[in-house]
Amino acid sequence: MNIEISTPNLAADISRMQEKLDNLVSAKDQVYRCLETLNTMWDGTANTIFIGQTRIDQMVFQSLIKNLNELIECMEYAHSQYEKCNDDVNSKIASIRLSNDT
């Protein structure tokens, strides 16, 4: 089985994913700043439950962001390995001398 990879496409995918993740983190920070402001507007049992659920949601969100960062790191590693392999193959091909090249 042959697997073909386009390293320029992979690099573009990595870049797009990183950009989307950066935007997501920025939006998350903005939402949680608003939630902190909202939290100051009332007291009582409902507020306590709200704060607790917000913290749980924030931990889940952080875990998702961590997983996405790890995926991007894996893709970056794969990209570097594909590029290295491609360079190695091209180097070996260039070093082969055909009998009529001498």
Short mmCIF file of N, CA and C in Angstrom, two decimals:
data_model
loop_
_atom_site.label_atom_id
_atom_site.label_comp_id
_atom_site.label_asym_id
_atom_site.label_seq_id
_atom_site.Cartn_x
_atom_site.Cartn_y
_atom_site.Cartn_z
N MET A 1 0.84 -1.17 0.00
CA MET A 1 0.00 0.00 0.00
C MET A 1 0.89 1.24 0.00
N ASN A 2 0.57 2.17 -0.88
CA ASN A 2 1.32 3.43 -0.96
C ASN A 2 0.49 4.55 -0.37
N ILE A 3 1.13 5.38 0.39
CA ILE A 3 0.48 6.56 0.94
C ILE A 3 1.17 7.77 0.32
N GLU A 4 0.39 8.61 -0.31
CA GLU A 4 0.96 9.81 -0.88
C GLU A 4 0.64 10.99 0.03
N ILE A 5 1.60 11.88 0.13
CA ILE A 5 1.42 13.05 0.98
C ILE A 5 1.92 14.28 0.23
N SER A 6 1.20 15.33 0.35
CA SER A 6 1.64 16.61 -0.21
C SER A 6 2.08 17.46 0.98
N THR A 7 3.39 17.60 1.14
CA THR A 7 3.87 18.36 2.29
C THR A 7 3.44 19.83 2.24
N PRO A 8 3.34 20.46 1.06
CA PRO A 8 2.81 21.83 1.07
C PRO A 8 1.35 21.89 1.57
N ASN A 9 0.54 20.90 1.18
CA ASN A 9 -0.85 20.86 1.66
C ASN A 9 -0.89 20.60 3.16
N LEU A 10 -0.03 19.71 3.62
CA LEU A 10 0.03 19.42 5.06
C LEU A 10 0.43 20.67 5.83
N ALA A 11 1.42 21.39 5.33
CA ALA A 11 1.85 22.64 5.99
C ALA A 11 0.71 23.66 6.01
N ALA A 12 -0.03 23.74 4.91
CA ALA A 12 -1.17 24.66 4.86
C ALA A 12 -2.25 24.24 5.86
N ASP A 13 -2.51 22.94 5.96
CA ASP A 13 -3.48 22.44 6.94
C ASP A 13 -3.06 22.78 8.36
N ILE A 14 -1.79 22.59 8.65
CA ILE A 14 -1.26 22.91 9.98
C ILE A 14 -1.46 24.40 10.28
N SER A 15 -1.13 25.22 9.32
CA SER A 15 -1.26 26.66 9.49
C SER A 15 -2.72 27.06 9.73
N ARG A 16 -3.63 26.49 8.94
CA ARG A 16 -5.05 26.80 9.11
C ARG A 16 -5.56 26.31 10.46
N MET A 17 -5.15 25.12 10.86
CA MET A 17 -5.59 24.59 12.15
C MET A 17 -5.07 25.47 13.29
N GLN A 18 -3.83 25.90 13.21
CA GLN A 18 -3.26 26.74 14.25
C GLN A 18 -3.99 28.07 14.32
N GLU A 19 -4.30 28.64 13.16
CA GLU A 19 -5.04 29.90 13.12
C GLU A 19 -6.42 29.74 13.75
N LYS A 20 -7.13 28.66 13.39
CA LYS A 20 -8.46 28.42 13.95
C LYS A 20 -8.38 28.19 15.46
N LEU A 21 -7.36 27.47 15.91
CA LEU A 21 -7.19 27.22 17.34
C LEU A 21 -6.89 28.52 18.07
N ASP A 22 -6.06 29.36 17.50
CA ASP A 22 -5.76 30.66 18.12
C ASP A 22 -7.04 31.49 18.25
N ASN A 23 -7.86 31.48 17.20
CA ASN A 23 -9.14 32.20 17.24
C ASN A 23 -10.06 31.62 18.31
N LEU A 24 -10.08 30.30 18.41
CA LEU A 24 -10.91 29.64 19.41
C LEU A 24 -10.47 30.02 20.83
N VAL A 25 -9.18 30.03 21.08
CA VAL A 25 -8.66 30.39 22.39
C VAL A 25 -9.01 31.84 22.72
N SER A 26 -8.89 32.71 21.74
CA SER A 26 -9.24 34.11 21.94
C SER A 26 -10.73 34.26 22.27
N ALA A 27 -11.58 33.55 21.53
CA ALA A 27 -13.03 33.61 21.79
C ALA A 27 -13.35 33.04 23.16
N LYS A 28 -12.68 31.95 23.53
CA LYS A 28 -12.89 31.35 24.86
C LYS A 28 -12.54 32.34 25.96
N ASP A 29 -11.41 33.00 25.80
CA ASP A 29 -11.00 33.98 26.82
C ASP A 29 -12.04 35.10 26.94
N GLN A 30 -12.54 35.55 25.82
CA GLN A 30 -13.55 36.61 25.83
C GLN A 30 -14.83 36.13 26.52
N VAL A 31 -15.27 34.91 26.21
CA VAL A 31 -16.49 34.37 26.83
C VAL A 31 -16.31 34.25 28.34
N TYR A 32 -15.16 33.75 28.77
CA TYR A 32 -14.96 33.58 30.21
C TYR A 32 -14.79 34.91 30.95
N ARG A 33 -14.30 35.93 30.27
CA ARG A 33 -14.27 37.26 30.88
C ARG A 33 -15.71 37.76 31.09
N CYS A 34 -16.56 37.52 30.10
CA CYS A 34 -17.98 37.91 30.23
C CYS A 34 -18.66 37.11 31.35
N LEU A 35 -18.34 35.83 31.44
CA LEU A 35 -18.93 35.01 32.50
C LEU A 35 -18.49 35.47 33.88
N GLU A 36 -17.25 35.93 34.00
CA GLU A 36 -16.79 36.45 35.29
C GLU A 36 -17.57 37.70 35.66
N THR A 37 -17.83 38.55 34.68
CA THR A 37 -18.63 39.75 34.93
C THR A 37 -20.05 39.36 35.33
N LEU A 38 -20.62 38.43 34.61
CA LEU A 38 -21.97 37.95 34.92
C LEU A 38 -22.04 37.37 36.32
N ASN A 39 -21.01 36.68 36.72
CA ASN A 39 -20.94 36.05 38.03
C ASN A 39 -21.08 37.06 39.16
N THR A 40 -20.63 38.28 38.95
CA THR A 40 -20.67 39.29 40.01
C THR A 40 -22.06 39.92 40.17
N MET A 41 -23.01 39.54 39.32
CA MET A 41 -24.31 40.21 39.31
C MET A 41 -25.33 39.63 40.27
N TRP A 42 -25.04 38.48 40.87
CA TRP A 42 -25.98 37.93 41.84
C TRP A 42 -25.26 36.96 42.78
N ASP A 43 -25.93 36.66 43.91
CA ASP A 43 -25.41 35.74 44.92
C ASP A 43 -26.44 34.64 45.16
N GLY A 44 -26.02 33.64 45.88
CA GLY A 44 -26.96 32.60 46.27
C GLY A 44 -26.63 31.24 45.67
N THR A 45 -27.54 30.32 45.86
CA THR A 45 -27.34 28.94 45.42
C THR A 45 -27.17 28.84 43.91
N ALA A 46 -28.01 29.56 43.18
CA ALA A 46 -27.92 29.52 41.72
C ALA A 46 -26.55 30.02 41.25
N ASN A 47 -26.03 31.04 41.91
CA ASN A 47 -24.71 31.56 41.56
C ASN A 47 -23.62 30.53 41.83
N THR A 48 -23.72 29.84 42.96
CA THR A 48 -22.75 28.81 43.32
C THR A 48 -22.75 27.69 42.28
N ILE A 49 -23.94 27.27 41.89
CA ILE A 49 -24.06 26.21 40.87
C ILE A 49 -23.52 26.71 39.54
N PHE A 50 -23.84 27.95 39.20
CA PHE A 50 -23.35 28.54 37.96
C PHE A 50 -21.82 28.56 37.93
N ILE A 51 -21.22 29.00 39.01
CA ILE A 51 -19.76 29.05 39.09
C ILE A 51 -19.17 27.65 38.96
N GLY A 52 -19.75 26.68 39.65
CA GLY A 52 -19.25 25.31 39.59
C GLY A 52 -19.32 24.75 38.18
N GLN A 53 -20.45 24.94 37.51
CA GLN A 53 -20.60 24.42 36.15
C GLN A 53 -19.67 25.13 35.18
N THR A 54 -19.51 26.43 35.38
CA THR A 54 -18.61 27.20 34.53
C THR A 54 -17.18 26.68 34.65
N ARG A 55 -16.76 26.37 35.85
CA ARG A 55 -15.39 25.84 36.06
C ARG A 55 -15.23 24.46 35.42
N ILE A 56 -16.25 23.62 35.54
CA ILE A 56 -16.20 22.29 34.90
C ILE A 56 -16.09 22.46 33.38
N ASP A 57 -16.95 23.34 32.84
CA ASP A 57 -16.92 23.58 31.39
C ASP A 57 -15.57 24.12 30.94
N GLN A 58 -14.99 24.98 31.75
CA GLN A 58 -13.69 25.56 31.41
C GLN A 58 -12.60 24.48 31.40
N MET A 59 -12.65 23.55 32.35
CA MET A 59 -11.67 22.46 32.38
C MET A 59 -11.82 21.55 31.16
N VAL A 60 -13.06 21.26 30.79
CA VAL A 60 -13.31 20.43 29.60
C VAL A 60 -12.78 21.15 28.36
N PHE A 61 -13.05 22.44 28.27
CA PHE A 61 -12.59 23.24 27.14
C PHE A 61 -11.07 23.25 27.07
N GLN A 62 -10.41 23.42 28.23
CA GLN A 62 -8.95 23.41 28.26
C GLN A 62 -8.39 22.07 27.80
N SER A 63 -9.07 21.00 28.17
CA SER A 63 -8.65 19.67 27.73
C SER A 63 -8.76 19.54 26.21
N LEU A 64 -9.84 20.05 25.65
CA LEU A 64 -10.02 20.04 24.20
C LEU A 64 -8.91 20.83 23.52
N ILE A 65 -8.62 22.01 24.04
CA ILE A 65 -7.56 22.84 23.46
C ILE A 65 -6.21 22.13 23.54
N LYS A 66 -5.96 21.47 24.65
CA LYS A 66 -4.71 20.71 24.82
C LYS A 66 -4.63 19.60 23.77
N ASN A 67 -5.73 18.89 23.56
CA ASN A 67 -5.76 17.82 22.56
C ASN A 67 -5.52 18.37 21.15
N LEU A 68 -6.11 19.50 20.85
CA LEU A 68 -5.91 20.10 19.53
C LEU A 68 -4.47 20.56 19.35
N ASN A 69 -3.87 21.11 20.41
CA ASN A 69 -2.45 21.49 20.35
C ASN A 69 -1.57 20.27 20.11
N GLU A 70 -1.88 19.16 20.77
CA GLU A 70 -1.11 17.93 20.58
C GLU A 70 -1.27 17.40 19.16
N LEU A 71 -2.47 17.50 18.60
CA LEU A 71 -2.70 17.08 17.22
C LEU A 71 -1.85 17.92 16.27
N ILE A 72 -1.84 19.22 16.48
CA ILE A 72 -1.03 20.09 15.63
C ILE A 72 0.45 19.74 15.77
N GLU A 73 0.91 19.48 16.97
CA GLU A 73 2.31 19.08 17.18
C GLU A 73 2.62 17.79 16.43
N CYS A 74 1.71 16.82 16.45
CA CYS A 74 1.90 15.57 15.73
C CYS A 74 1.97 15.82 14.22
N MET A 75 1.11 16.69 13.74
CA MET A 75 1.12 17.02 12.31
C MET A 75 2.42 17.73 11.93
N GLU A 76 2.92 18.61 12.80
CA GLU A 76 4.18 19.29 12.53
C GLU A 76 5.34 18.29 12.51
N TYR A 77 5.31 17.34 13.42
CA TYR A 77 6.35 16.30 13.44
C TYR A 77 6.28 15.47 12.16
N ALA A 78 5.07 15.07 11.77
CA ALA A 78 4.91 14.29 10.54
C ALA A 78 5.42 15.08 9.34
N HIS A 79 5.10 16.35 9.30
CA HIS A 79 5.56 17.20 8.20
C HIS A 79 7.09 17.22 8.13
N SER A 80 7.72 17.42 9.27
CA SER A 80 9.19 17.47 9.28
C SER A 80 9.79 16.12 8.87
N GLN A 81 9.16 15.02 9.28
CA GLN A 81 9.67 13.69 8.91
C GLN A 81 9.47 13.41 7.42
N TYR A 82 8.34 13.82 6.88
CA TYR A 82 8.11 13.65 5.44
C TYR A 82 9.12 14.46 4.65
N GLU A 83 9.38 15.69 5.08
CA GLU A 83 10.35 16.53 4.40
C GLU A 83 11.75 15.92 4.48
N LYS A 84 12.11 15.41 5.64
CA LYS A 84 13.43 14.77 5.82
C LYS A 84 13.55 13.55 4.91
N CYS A 85 12.51 12.74 4.89
CA CYS A 85 12.53 11.54 4.05
C CYS A 85 12.64 11.93 2.58
N ASN A 86 11.89 12.92 2.18
CA ASN A 86 11.94 13.38 0.79
C ASN A 86 13.34 13.88 0.43
N ASP A 87 13.95 14.64 1.33
CA ASP A 87 15.31 15.13 1.10
C ASP A 87 16.30 13.97 1.01
N ASP A 88 16.15 12.97 1.89
CA ASP A 88 17.03 11.80 1.87
C ASP A 88 16.91 11.04 0.55
N VAL A 89 15.69 10.83 0.10
CA VAL A 89 15.46 10.11 -1.16
C VAL A 89 16.05 10.89 -2.33
N ASN A 90 15.80 12.19 -2.37
CA ASN A 90 16.35 13.00 -3.46
C ASN A 90 17.87 13.00 -3.44
N SER A 91 18.45 13.01 -2.26
CA SER A 91 19.90 12.97 -2.14
C SER A 91 20.46 11.64 -2.67
N LYS A 92 19.79 10.55 -2.33
CA LYS A 92 20.25 9.23 -2.80
C LYS A 92 20.08 9.10 -4.30
N ILE A 93 19.00 9.61 -4.82
CA ILE A 93 18.79 9.57 -6.27
C ILE A 93 19.87 10.39 -6.98
N ALA A 94 20.19 11.55 -6.44
CA ALA A 94 21.21 12.41 -7.04
C ALA A 94 22.59 11.78 -6.99
N SER A 95 22.82 10.91 -6.00
CA SER A 95 24.15 10.32 -5.87
C SER A 95 24.34 9.10 -6.77
N ILE A 96 23.28 8.60 -7.35
CA ILE A 96 23.39 7.44 -8.24
C ILE A 96 23.93 7.91 -9.59
N ARG A 97 24.97 7.25 -10.01
CA ARG A 97 25.54 7.58 -11.32
C ARG A 97 25.22 6.45 -12.28
N LEU A 98 24.62 6.84 -13.36
CA LEU A 98 24.32 5.86 -14.39
C LEU A 98 25.58 5.62 -15.22
N SER A 99 25.66 4.47 -15.83
CA SER A 99 26.88 4.10 -16.54
C SER A 99 27.22 5.08 -17.68
N ASN A 100 26.25 5.67 -18.34
CA ASN A 100 26.58 6.60 -19.41
C ASN A 100 26.83 8.02 -18.89
N ASP A 101 26.76 8.25 -17.58
CA ASP A 101 27.07 9.57 -17.02
C ASP A 101 28.57 9.73 -16.76
N THR A 102 29.34 8.67 -16.87
CA THR A 102 30.77 8.76 -16.52
C THR A 102 31.63 9.14 -17.68
#
